[in-house]
PDB file of C-alpha atoms in Angstrom:
ATOM      1  CA  THR A   2     -13.511  -0.657  -3.919  1.00  0.00           C
ATOM      2  CA  VAL A   3     -12.410   0.448  -7.015  1.00  0.00           C
ATOM      3  CA  SER A   4      -7.971  -0.360  -7.071  1.00  0.00           C
ATOM      4  CA  ARG A   5      -6.435   3.452  -8.530  1.00  0.00           C
ATOM      5  CA  PRO A   6      -9.057   5.806  -6.477  1.00  0.00           C
ATOM      6  CA  VAL A   7      -7.584   3.354  -3.179  1.00  0.00           C
ATOM      7  CA  TYR A   8      -4.103   3.453  -4.382  1.00  0.00           C
ATOM      8  CA  SER A   9      -4.826   7.283  -4.120  1.00  0.00           C
ATOM      9  CA  VAL A  10      -6.875   7.350  -0.562  1.00  0.00           C
ATOM     10  CA  LEU A  11      -4.107   4.991   1.123  1.00  0.00           C
ATOM     11  CA  SER A  12      -1.705   7.410  -0.830  1.00  0.00           C
ATOM     12  CA  SER A  13      -3.177  10.524   0.339  1.00  0.00           C
ATOM     13  CA  GLY A  14      -5.801   9.618   3.188  1.00  0.00           C
ATOM     14  CA  LEU A  15      -8.184  11.822   1.288  1.00  0.00           C
ATOM     15  CA  GLU A  16     -11.367  10.240   0.412  1.00  0.00           C
ATOM     16  CA  THR A  17     -12.048   9.643  -3.364  1.00  0.00           C
ATOM     17  CA  ASP A  18     -14.267  12.842  -3.517  1.00  0.00           C
ATOM     18  CA  ARG A  19     -11.103  15.030  -2.141  1.00  0.00           C
ATOM     19  CA  THR A  20      -8.587  13.166  -4.636  1.00  0.00           C
ATOM     20  CA  GLY A  21     -10.494  13.297  -8.168  1.00  0.00           C
ATOM     21  CA  SER A  22      -9.340   9.857  -9.063  1.00  0.00           C
ATOM     22  CA  ARG A  23     -12.887   8.002 -10.013  1.00  0.00           C
ATOM     23  CA  ASN A  24     -11.534   4.896 -11.739  1.00  0.00           C
ATOM     24  CA  ASN A  25      -9.286   2.787 -13.112  1.00  0.00           C
ATOM     25  CA  GLU A  26      -9.138   4.170 -16.670  1.00  0.00           C
ATOM     26  CA  GLN A  27      -7.685   7.650 -15.017  1.00  0.00           C
ATOM     27  CA  THR A  28      -4.091   8.098 -16.115  1.00  0.00           C
ATOM     28  CA  ALA A  29      -3.179  11.337 -15.329  1.00  0.00           C
ATOM     29  CA  PRO A  30      -0.939  12.138 -11.805  1.00  0.00           C
ATOM     30  CA  LEU A  31      -3.162  12.682  -9.136  1.00  0.00           C
ATOM     31  CA  ALA A  32      -3.490  15.923  -8.252  1.00  0.00           C
ATOM     32  CA  ALA A  33      -3.587  15.186  -4.104  1.00  0.00           C
ATOM     33  CA  GLU A  34      -0.740  15.394  -2.422  1.00  0.00           C
ATOM     34  CA  SER A  35       0.385  12.398  -1.347  1.00  0.00           C
ATOM     35  CA  PHE A  36       3.494  10.541   1.209  1.00  0.00           C
ATOM     36  CA  TRP A  37       5.030   9.497  -1.652  1.00  0.00           C
ATOM     37  CA  ASP A  38       5.509  13.168  -2.536  1.00  0.00           C
ATOM     38  CA  VAL A  39       6.232  14.280   0.680  1.00  0.00           C
ATOM     39  CA  ALA A  40       9.060  11.415   1.628  1.00  0.00           C
ATOM     40  CA  HIS A  41      10.641  12.460  -1.574  1.00  0.00           C
ATOM     41  CA  ARG A  42      10.621  15.995  -1.213  1.00  0.00           C
ATOM     42  CA  ALA A  43      11.981  15.481   2.083  1.00  0.00           C
ATOM     43  CA  GLY A  44      14.955  13.004   1.027  1.00  0.00           C
ATOM     44  CA  LEU A  45      14.231  10.006   0.884  1.00  0.00           C
ATOM     45  CA  ARG A  46      15.043   7.341  -1.623  1.00  0.00           C
ATOM     46  CA  ILE A  47      12.290   5.243  -1.983  1.00  0.00           C
ATOM     47  CA  ARG A  48      11.372   2.495  -5.099  1.00  0.00           C
ATOM     48  CA  VAL A  49       7.992   0.821  -5.703  1.00  0.00           C
ATOM     49  CA  SER A  50       7.800  -2.683  -7.333  1.00  0.00           C
ATOM     50  CA  SER A  51       4.257  -4.348  -8.711  1.00  0.00           C
ATOM     51  CA  HIS A  52       2.383  -6.149 -11.294  1.00  0.00           C
ATOM     52  CA  LEU A  53       0.977  -2.144 -12.845  1.00  0.00           C
ATOM     53  CA  PRO A  54       2.963   0.838 -14.437  1.00  0.00           C
ATOM     54  CA  TRP A  55      -0.165   2.765 -12.465  1.00  0.00           C
ATOM     55  CA  TRP A  56       1.835   3.785  -9.255  1.00  0.00           C
ATOM     56  CA  PRO A  57       4.729   5.827 -11.037  1.00  0.00           C
ATOM     57  CA  GLN A  58       1.731   7.455 -13.674  1.00  0.00           C
ATOM     58  CA  LEU A  59       0.073   8.583 -10.108  1.00  0.00           C
ATOM     59  CA  PHE A  60       2.356  10.325  -8.029  1.00  0.00           C
ATOM     60  CA  PRO A  61       5.450  10.919 -11.026  1.00  0.00           C
ATOM     61  CA  HIS A  62       7.385  12.761  -8.587  1.00  0.00           C
ATOM     62  CA  GLY A  63       6.868  10.029  -5.675  1.00  0.00           C
ATOM     63  CA  PHE A  64       9.675   7.171  -6.510  1.00  0.00           C
ATOM     64  CA  ASP A  65      13.627   6.817  -6.763  1.00  0.00           C
ATOM     65  CA  GLU A  66      12.974   4.369  -8.841  1.00  0.00           C
ATOM     66  CA  SER A  67       9.812   2.030 -10.475  1.00  0.00           C
ATOM     67  CA  ARG A  68       9.615  -0.804 -11.550  1.00  0.00           C
ATOM     68  CA  HIS A  69       7.530  -2.535 -13.165  1.00  0.00           C
ATOM     69  CA  LEU A  70       7.001  -6.554 -13.981  1.00  0.00           C
ATOM     70  CA  LYS A  71       5.376  -7.221 -17.150  1.00  0.00           C
ATOM     71  CA  ASN A  72       5.168 -10.857 -16.288  1.00  0.00           C
ATOM     72  CA  HIS A  73       2.888 -11.849 -13.198  1.00  0.00           C
ATOM     73  CA  VAL A  74       4.757 -14.649 -12.108  1.00  0.00           C
ATOM     74  CA  GLU A  75       8.000 -12.689 -11.730  1.00  0.00           C
ATOM     75  CA  ASN A  76       7.683 -11.829  -7.837  1.00  0.00           C
ATOM     76  CA  VAL A  77       7.824  -8.627  -6.791  1.00  0.00           C
ATOM     77  CA  PHE A  78       8.816  -8.800  -3.721  1.00  0.00           C
ATOM     78  CA  ALA A  79      12.767 -10.292  -5.237  1.00  0.00           C
ATOM     79  CA  SER A  80      15.216  -7.925  -3.699  1.00  0.00           C
ATOM     80  CA  THR A  81      18.744  -8.142  -2.471  1.00  0.00           C
ATOM     81  CA  ARG A  82      19.869  -7.163   0.836  1.00  0.00           C
ATOM     82  CA  GLU A  83      22.321  -4.590  -1.052  1.00  0.00           C
ATOM     83  CA  GLU A  84      19.611  -3.753  -3.098  1.00  0.00           C
ATOM     84  CA  ASP A  85      17.582  -2.686  -0.418  1.00  0.00           C
ATOM     85  CA  ALA A  86      20.299  -1.032   0.799  1.00  0.00           C
ATOM     86  CA  ARG A  87      19.753   1.851  -1.469  1.00  0.00           C
ATOM     87  CA  PHE A  88      16.669   2.866  -0.330  1.00  0.00           C
ATOM     88  CA  ASP A  89      14.862   4.193   2.739  1.00  0.00           C
ATOM     89  CA  ILE A  90      11.200   2.676   1.652  1.00  0.00           C
ATOM     90  CA  ASP A  91       9.778  -0.232  -0.650  1.00  0.00           C
ATOM     91  CA  LEU A  92       6.236   0.069  -2.132  1.00  0.00           C
ATOM     92  CA  PHE A  93       5.686  -3.974  -2.992  1.00  0.00           C
ATOM     93  CA  HIS A  94       2.623  -4.493  -5.053  1.00  0.00           C
ATOM     94  CA  PRO A  95       1.333  -8.038  -6.319  1.00  0.00           C
ATOM     95  CA  LEU A  96      -1.409  -7.994  -8.949  1.00  0.00           C
ATOM     96  CA  TYR A  97      -2.507 -12.254  -8.775  1.00  0.00           C
ATOM     97  CA  VAL A  98      -4.243 -12.286  -5.910  1.00  0.00           C
ATOM     98  CA  ASP A  99      -6.792  -9.799  -7.375  1.00  0.00           C
ATOM     99  CA  GLU A 100      -6.774 -11.870 -10.983  1.00  0.00           C
ATOM    100  CA  MET A 101      -7.157 -15.032  -9.486  1.00  0.00           C
ATOM    101  CA  GLY A 102     -10.557 -13.282  -7.219  1.00  0.00           C
ATOM    102  CA  HIS A 103     -11.699 -11.268 -10.991  1.00  0.00           C
ATOM    103  CA  HIS A 104     -11.378 -14.669 -13.117  1.00  0.00           C
ATOM    104  CA  HIS A 105     -12.170 -17.329 -10.210  1.00  0.00           C
ATOM    105  CA  GLY A 106     -14.675 -16.003  -7.124  1.00  0.00           C
ATOM    106  CA  GLY A 107     -12.549 -15.198  -3.874  1.00  0.00           C
ATOM    107  CA  LEU A 108     -14.171 -19.002  -2.786  1.00  0.00           C
ATOM    108  CA  SER A 109     -11.886 -20.029  -5.840  1.00  0.00           C
ATOM    109  CA  PRO A 110      -9.188 -22.972  -5.211  1.00  0.00           C
ATOM    110  CA  GLN A 111      -7.764 -20.553  -7.773  1.00  0.00           C
ATOM    111  CA  TYR A 112      -7.644 -17.183  -5.355  1.00  0.00           C
ATOM    112  CA  ASP A 113      -6.452 -20.263  -2.441  1.00  0.00           C
ATOM    113  CA  ALA A 114      -2.992 -20.845  -4.358  1.00  0.00           C
ATOM    114  CA  ALA A 115      -3.039 -16.876  -5.126  1.00  0.00           C
ATOM    115  CA  VAL A 116      -3.094 -16.088  -1.352  1.00  0.00           C
ATOM    116  CA  ALA A 117      -0.550 -18.852  -0.766  1.00  0.00           C
ATOM    117  CA  ARG A 118       1.742 -17.757  -3.078  1.00  0.00           C
ATOM    118  CA  ALA A 119       1.924 -14.087  -1.362  1.00  0.00           C
ATOM    119  CA  ASP A 120       2.236 -15.308   1.888  1.00  0.00           C
ATOM    120  CA  SER A 121       5.726 -17.374   0.617  1.00  0.00           C
ATOM    121  CA  GLU A 122       6.556 -14.695  -1.305  1.00  0.00           C
ATOM    122  CA  ILE A 123       6.089 -11.845   1.860  1.00  0.00           C
ATOM    123  CA  ALA A 124       7.626 -14.660   4.682  1.00  0.00           C
ATOM    124  CA  GLY A 125      10.355 -14.039   1.804  1.00  0.00           C
ATOM    125  CA  LEU A 126      10.538 -10.400   2.469  1.00  0.00           C
ATOM    126  CA  LEU A 127      10.400 -10.770   5.976  1.00  0.00           C
ATOM    127  CA  ASP A 128      13.350 -13.232   5.748  1.00  0.00           C
ATOM    128  CA  ARG A 129      15.722 -10.736   4.586  1.00  0.00           C
ATOM    129  CA  LEU A 130      14.262  -7.934   6.457  1.00  0.00           C
ATOM    130  CA  ASP A 131      15.674  -6.441  10.870  1.00  0.00           C
ATOM    131  CA  LEU A 132      12.318  -5.847  12.363  1.00  0.00           C
ATOM    132  CA  GLU A 133      14.277  -4.480  15.383  1.00  0.00           C
ATOM    133  CA  HIS A 134      14.433  -1.403  12.334  1.00  0.00           C
ATOM    134  CA  THR A 135      11.912  -1.811  10.553  1.00  0.00           C
ATOM    135  CA  ASN A 136       8.693  -0.626  10.590  1.00  0.00           C
ATOM    136  CA  VAL A 137       6.243  -3.116   7.984  1.00  0.00           C
ATOM    137  CA  ILE A 138       2.861  -2.341   6.927  1.00  0.00           C
ATOM    138  CA  LEU A 139       0.671  -4.993   4.619  1.00  0.00           C
ATOM    139  CA  THR A 140      -2.870  -4.427   3.874  1.00  0.00           C
ATOM    140  CA  ALA A 141      -4.538  -4.276   0.240  1.00  0.00           C
ATOM    141  CA  ASP A 142      -7.189  -1.459  -1.925  1.00  0.00           C
ATOM    142  CA  HIS A 143     -10.245  -4.232  -1.404  1.00  0.00           C
ATOM    143  CA  GLY A 144     -11.658  -7.515  -0.837  1.00  0.00           C
ATOM    144  CA  HIS A 145     -13.387  -9.819  -3.445  1.00  0.00           C
ATOM    145  CA  ARG A 146     -17.092 -11.344  -3.584  1.00  0.00           C
ATOM    146  CA  ASP A 147     -17.264 -15.455  -4.224  1.00  0.00           C
ATOM    147  CA  ALA A 148     -18.376 -15.154  -7.357  1.00  0.00           C
ATOM    148  CA  GLY A 149     -15.282 -12.876  -7.958  1.00  0.00           C
ATOM    149  CA  GLY A 150     -15.276  -9.205  -8.961  1.00  0.00           C
ATOM    150  CA  HIS A 151     -15.462  -6.058  -6.150  1.00  0.00           C
ATOM    151  CA  GLY A 152     -16.627  -1.943  -7.252  1.00  0.00           C
ATOM    152  CA  GLY A 153     -19.086  -2.510  -4.431  1.00  0.00           C
ATOM    153  CA  GLU A 154     -20.213  -1.614  -1.034  1.00  0.00           C
ATOM    154  CA  GLN A 155     -20.346  -5.038   0.361  1.00  0.00           C
ATOM    155  CA  LYS A 156     -18.784  -6.293   3.883  1.00  0.00           C
ATOM    156  CA  GLU A 157     -16.176  -8.181   2.055  1.00  0.00           C
ATOM    157  CA  LEU A 158     -15.092  -5.614  -1.069  1.00  0.00           C
ATOM    158  CA  ARG A 159     -14.524  -2.721   3.035  1.00  0.00           C
ATOM    159  CA  GLU A 160     -12.943  -4.686   4.572  1.00  0.00           C
ATOM    160  CA  VAL A 161      -9.063  -5.874   4.667  1.00  0.00           C
ATOM    161  CA  LEU A 162      -6.900  -7.376   6.353  1.00  0.00           C
ATOM    162  CA  ALA A 163      -3.423  -4.707   7.682  1.00  0.00           C
ATOM    163  CA  CYS A 164      -0.524  -5.798   9.572  1.00  0.00           C
ATOM    164  CA  PHE A 165       1.753  -3.160  11.223  1.00  0.00           C
ATOM    165  CA  SER A 166       5.185  -4.443  12.722  1.00  0.00           C
ATOM    166  CA  GLY A 167       8.078  -2.740  13.259  1.00  0.00           C
ATOM    167  CA  PRO A 168       9.882  -0.990  16.701  1.00  0.00           C
ATOM    168  CA  ASN A 169       7.548   1.839  16.425  1.00  0.00           C
ATOM    169  CA  ILE A 170       4.538   0.626  16.305  1.00  0.00           C
ATOM    170  CA  ARG A 171       2.454  -0.644  19.444  1.00  0.00           C
ATOM    171  CA  PRO A 172       1.865  -4.109  20.532  1.00  0.00           C
ATOM    172  CA  ALA A 173      -1.799  -5.252  19.759  1.00  0.00           C
ATOM    173  CA  GLN A 174      -4.463  -5.766  22.318  1.00  0.00           C
ATOM    174  CA  GLY A 175      -6.436  -7.952  19.938  1.00  0.00           C
ATOM    175  CA  LYS A 176      -7.637  -7.428  16.077  1.00  0.00           C
ATOM    176  CA  ALA A 177      -8.805  -3.934  15.593  1.00  0.00           C
ATOM    177  CA  ALA A 178     -10.392  -1.655  13.122  1.00  0.00           C
ATOM    178  CA  PHE A 179      -8.366   0.619  11.562  1.00  0.00           C
ATOM    179  CA  ASP A 180      -9.328   3.266   8.922  1.00  0.00           C
ATOM    180  CA  GLY A 181      -7.797   2.646   5.656  1.00  0.00           C
ATOM    181  CA  ARG A 182      -7.305   6.856   5.391  1.00  0.00           C
ATOM    182  CA  LEU A 183      -4.505   7.025   7.994  1.00  0.00           C
ATOM    183  CA  THR A 184      -2.860   4.897   5.379  1.00  0.00           C
ATOM    184  CA  ALA A 185      -0.626   7.990   4.203  1.00  0.00           C
ATOM    185  CA  PRO A 186      -0.694  10.065   7.814  1.00  0.00           C
ATOM    186  CA  LEU A 187       0.840   6.360   9.545  1.00  0.00           C
ATOM    187  CA  MET A 188       3.196   5.779   6.704  1.00  0.00           C
ATOM    188  CA  SER A 189       4.411  10.665   7.146  1.00  0.00           C
ATOM    189  CA  LEU A 190       4.952   9.451  11.002  1.00  0.00           C
ATOM    190  CA  LEU A 191       6.795   6.632  11.063  1.00  0.00           C
ATOM    191  CA  ALA A 192       8.908   7.937   8.118  1.00  0.00           C
ATOM    192  CA  HIS A 193       9.668  11.502  10.319  1.00  0.00           C
ATOM    193  CA  VAL A 194       7.660  13.546   7.176  1.00  0.00           C
ATOM    194  CA  ALA A 195       4.788  16.302   6.722  1.00  0.00           C
ATOM    195  CA  PHE A 196       1.287  14.827   6.865  1.00  0.00           C
ATOM    196  CA  PRO A 197       0.243  14.961   2.757  1.00  0.00           C
ATOM    197  CA  ALA A 198      -0.599  18.793   2.950  1.00  0.00           C
ATOM    198  CA  ASN A 199      -4.227  18.465   2.285  1.00  0.00           C
ATOM    199  CA  LEU A 200      -4.920  16.328   5.536  1.00  0.00           C
ATOM    200  CA  ARG A 201      -7.210  17.765   8.124  1.00  0.00           C
ATOM    201  CA  ALA A 202      -6.336  17.226  11.729  1.00  0.00           C
ATOM    202  CA  GLY A 203      -9.431  17.418  13.885  1.00  0.00           C
ATOM    203  CA  GLU A 204     -12.051  15.940  11.023  1.00  0.00           C
ATOM    204  CA  ASP A 205      -9.390  13.006   9.808  1.00  0.00           C
ATOM    205  CA  HIS A 206      -8.905  11.706  12.889  1.00  0.00           C
ATOM    206  CA  LEU A 207      -5.126  12.126  13.028  1.00  0.00           C
ATOM    207  CA  ASP A 208      -4.751  11.395  16.999  1.00  0.00           C
ATOM    208  CA  ASP A 209      -6.276   7.778  16.724  1.00  0.00           C
ATOM    209  CA  LEU A 210      -2.259   7.176  15.096  1.00  0.00           C
ATOM    210  CA  TRP A 211      -1.307   6.856  19.012  1.00  0.00           C
ATOM    211  CA  ALA A 212      -3.031   3.853  19.542  1.00  0.00           C
ATOM    212  CA  LEU A 213      -0.796   2.199  16.912  1.00  0.00           C
ATOM    213  CA  VAL A 214       2.451   4.630  16.638  1.00  0.00           C
ATOM    214  CA  LYS A 215       4.614   4.866  19.469  1.00  0.00           C
ATOM    215  CA  ILE A 216       7.560   7.410  19.296  1.00  0.00           C
ATOM    216  CA  ASP A 217      10.760   8.392  20.881  1.00  0.00           C
TER     217      ASP A 217
END
């Protein structure tokens, strides 16, 4: 439940001992292949918008455009339909919820306000998307303790919300667990590109994706 290693897990489908990403201080590119690398090599145009510069550090060959918004009052989801149309895939990554969790804890009014802000900004993104033609994944790298901080193995740190919507997502039959390691191969299926090279067909349970995805 440390951010940069979990970005690597979500992007490659590999656990941290298989990616080599162990902490937030490492700035070298990830050695393992990521979904972003595969999709970009396949000719898809990808944009990342984040309050951190870590994504292009980890995946220097994965993005056509990288927007690093240093001022955290800026809305990373802000764009126009015309700008959106230039890209096949967008990665949006706000940081302020994490900041409030660190500084004030998961039960604080500051954390509640940050979550409400995220709800509002994500709603603005969804308003300009056509979900009959666009697949959307919403998730997080980790949770926070009530008193603040993360990095351990507690349930509230390891289990986060994951939401999926779009034309290739099967209707949900109630709430279900989703293994975050399947995020990269899920994106690969939705984008019609190959799985990242280091994934294992059997041991990584890739067949579980067919309960979530429908491809015509």
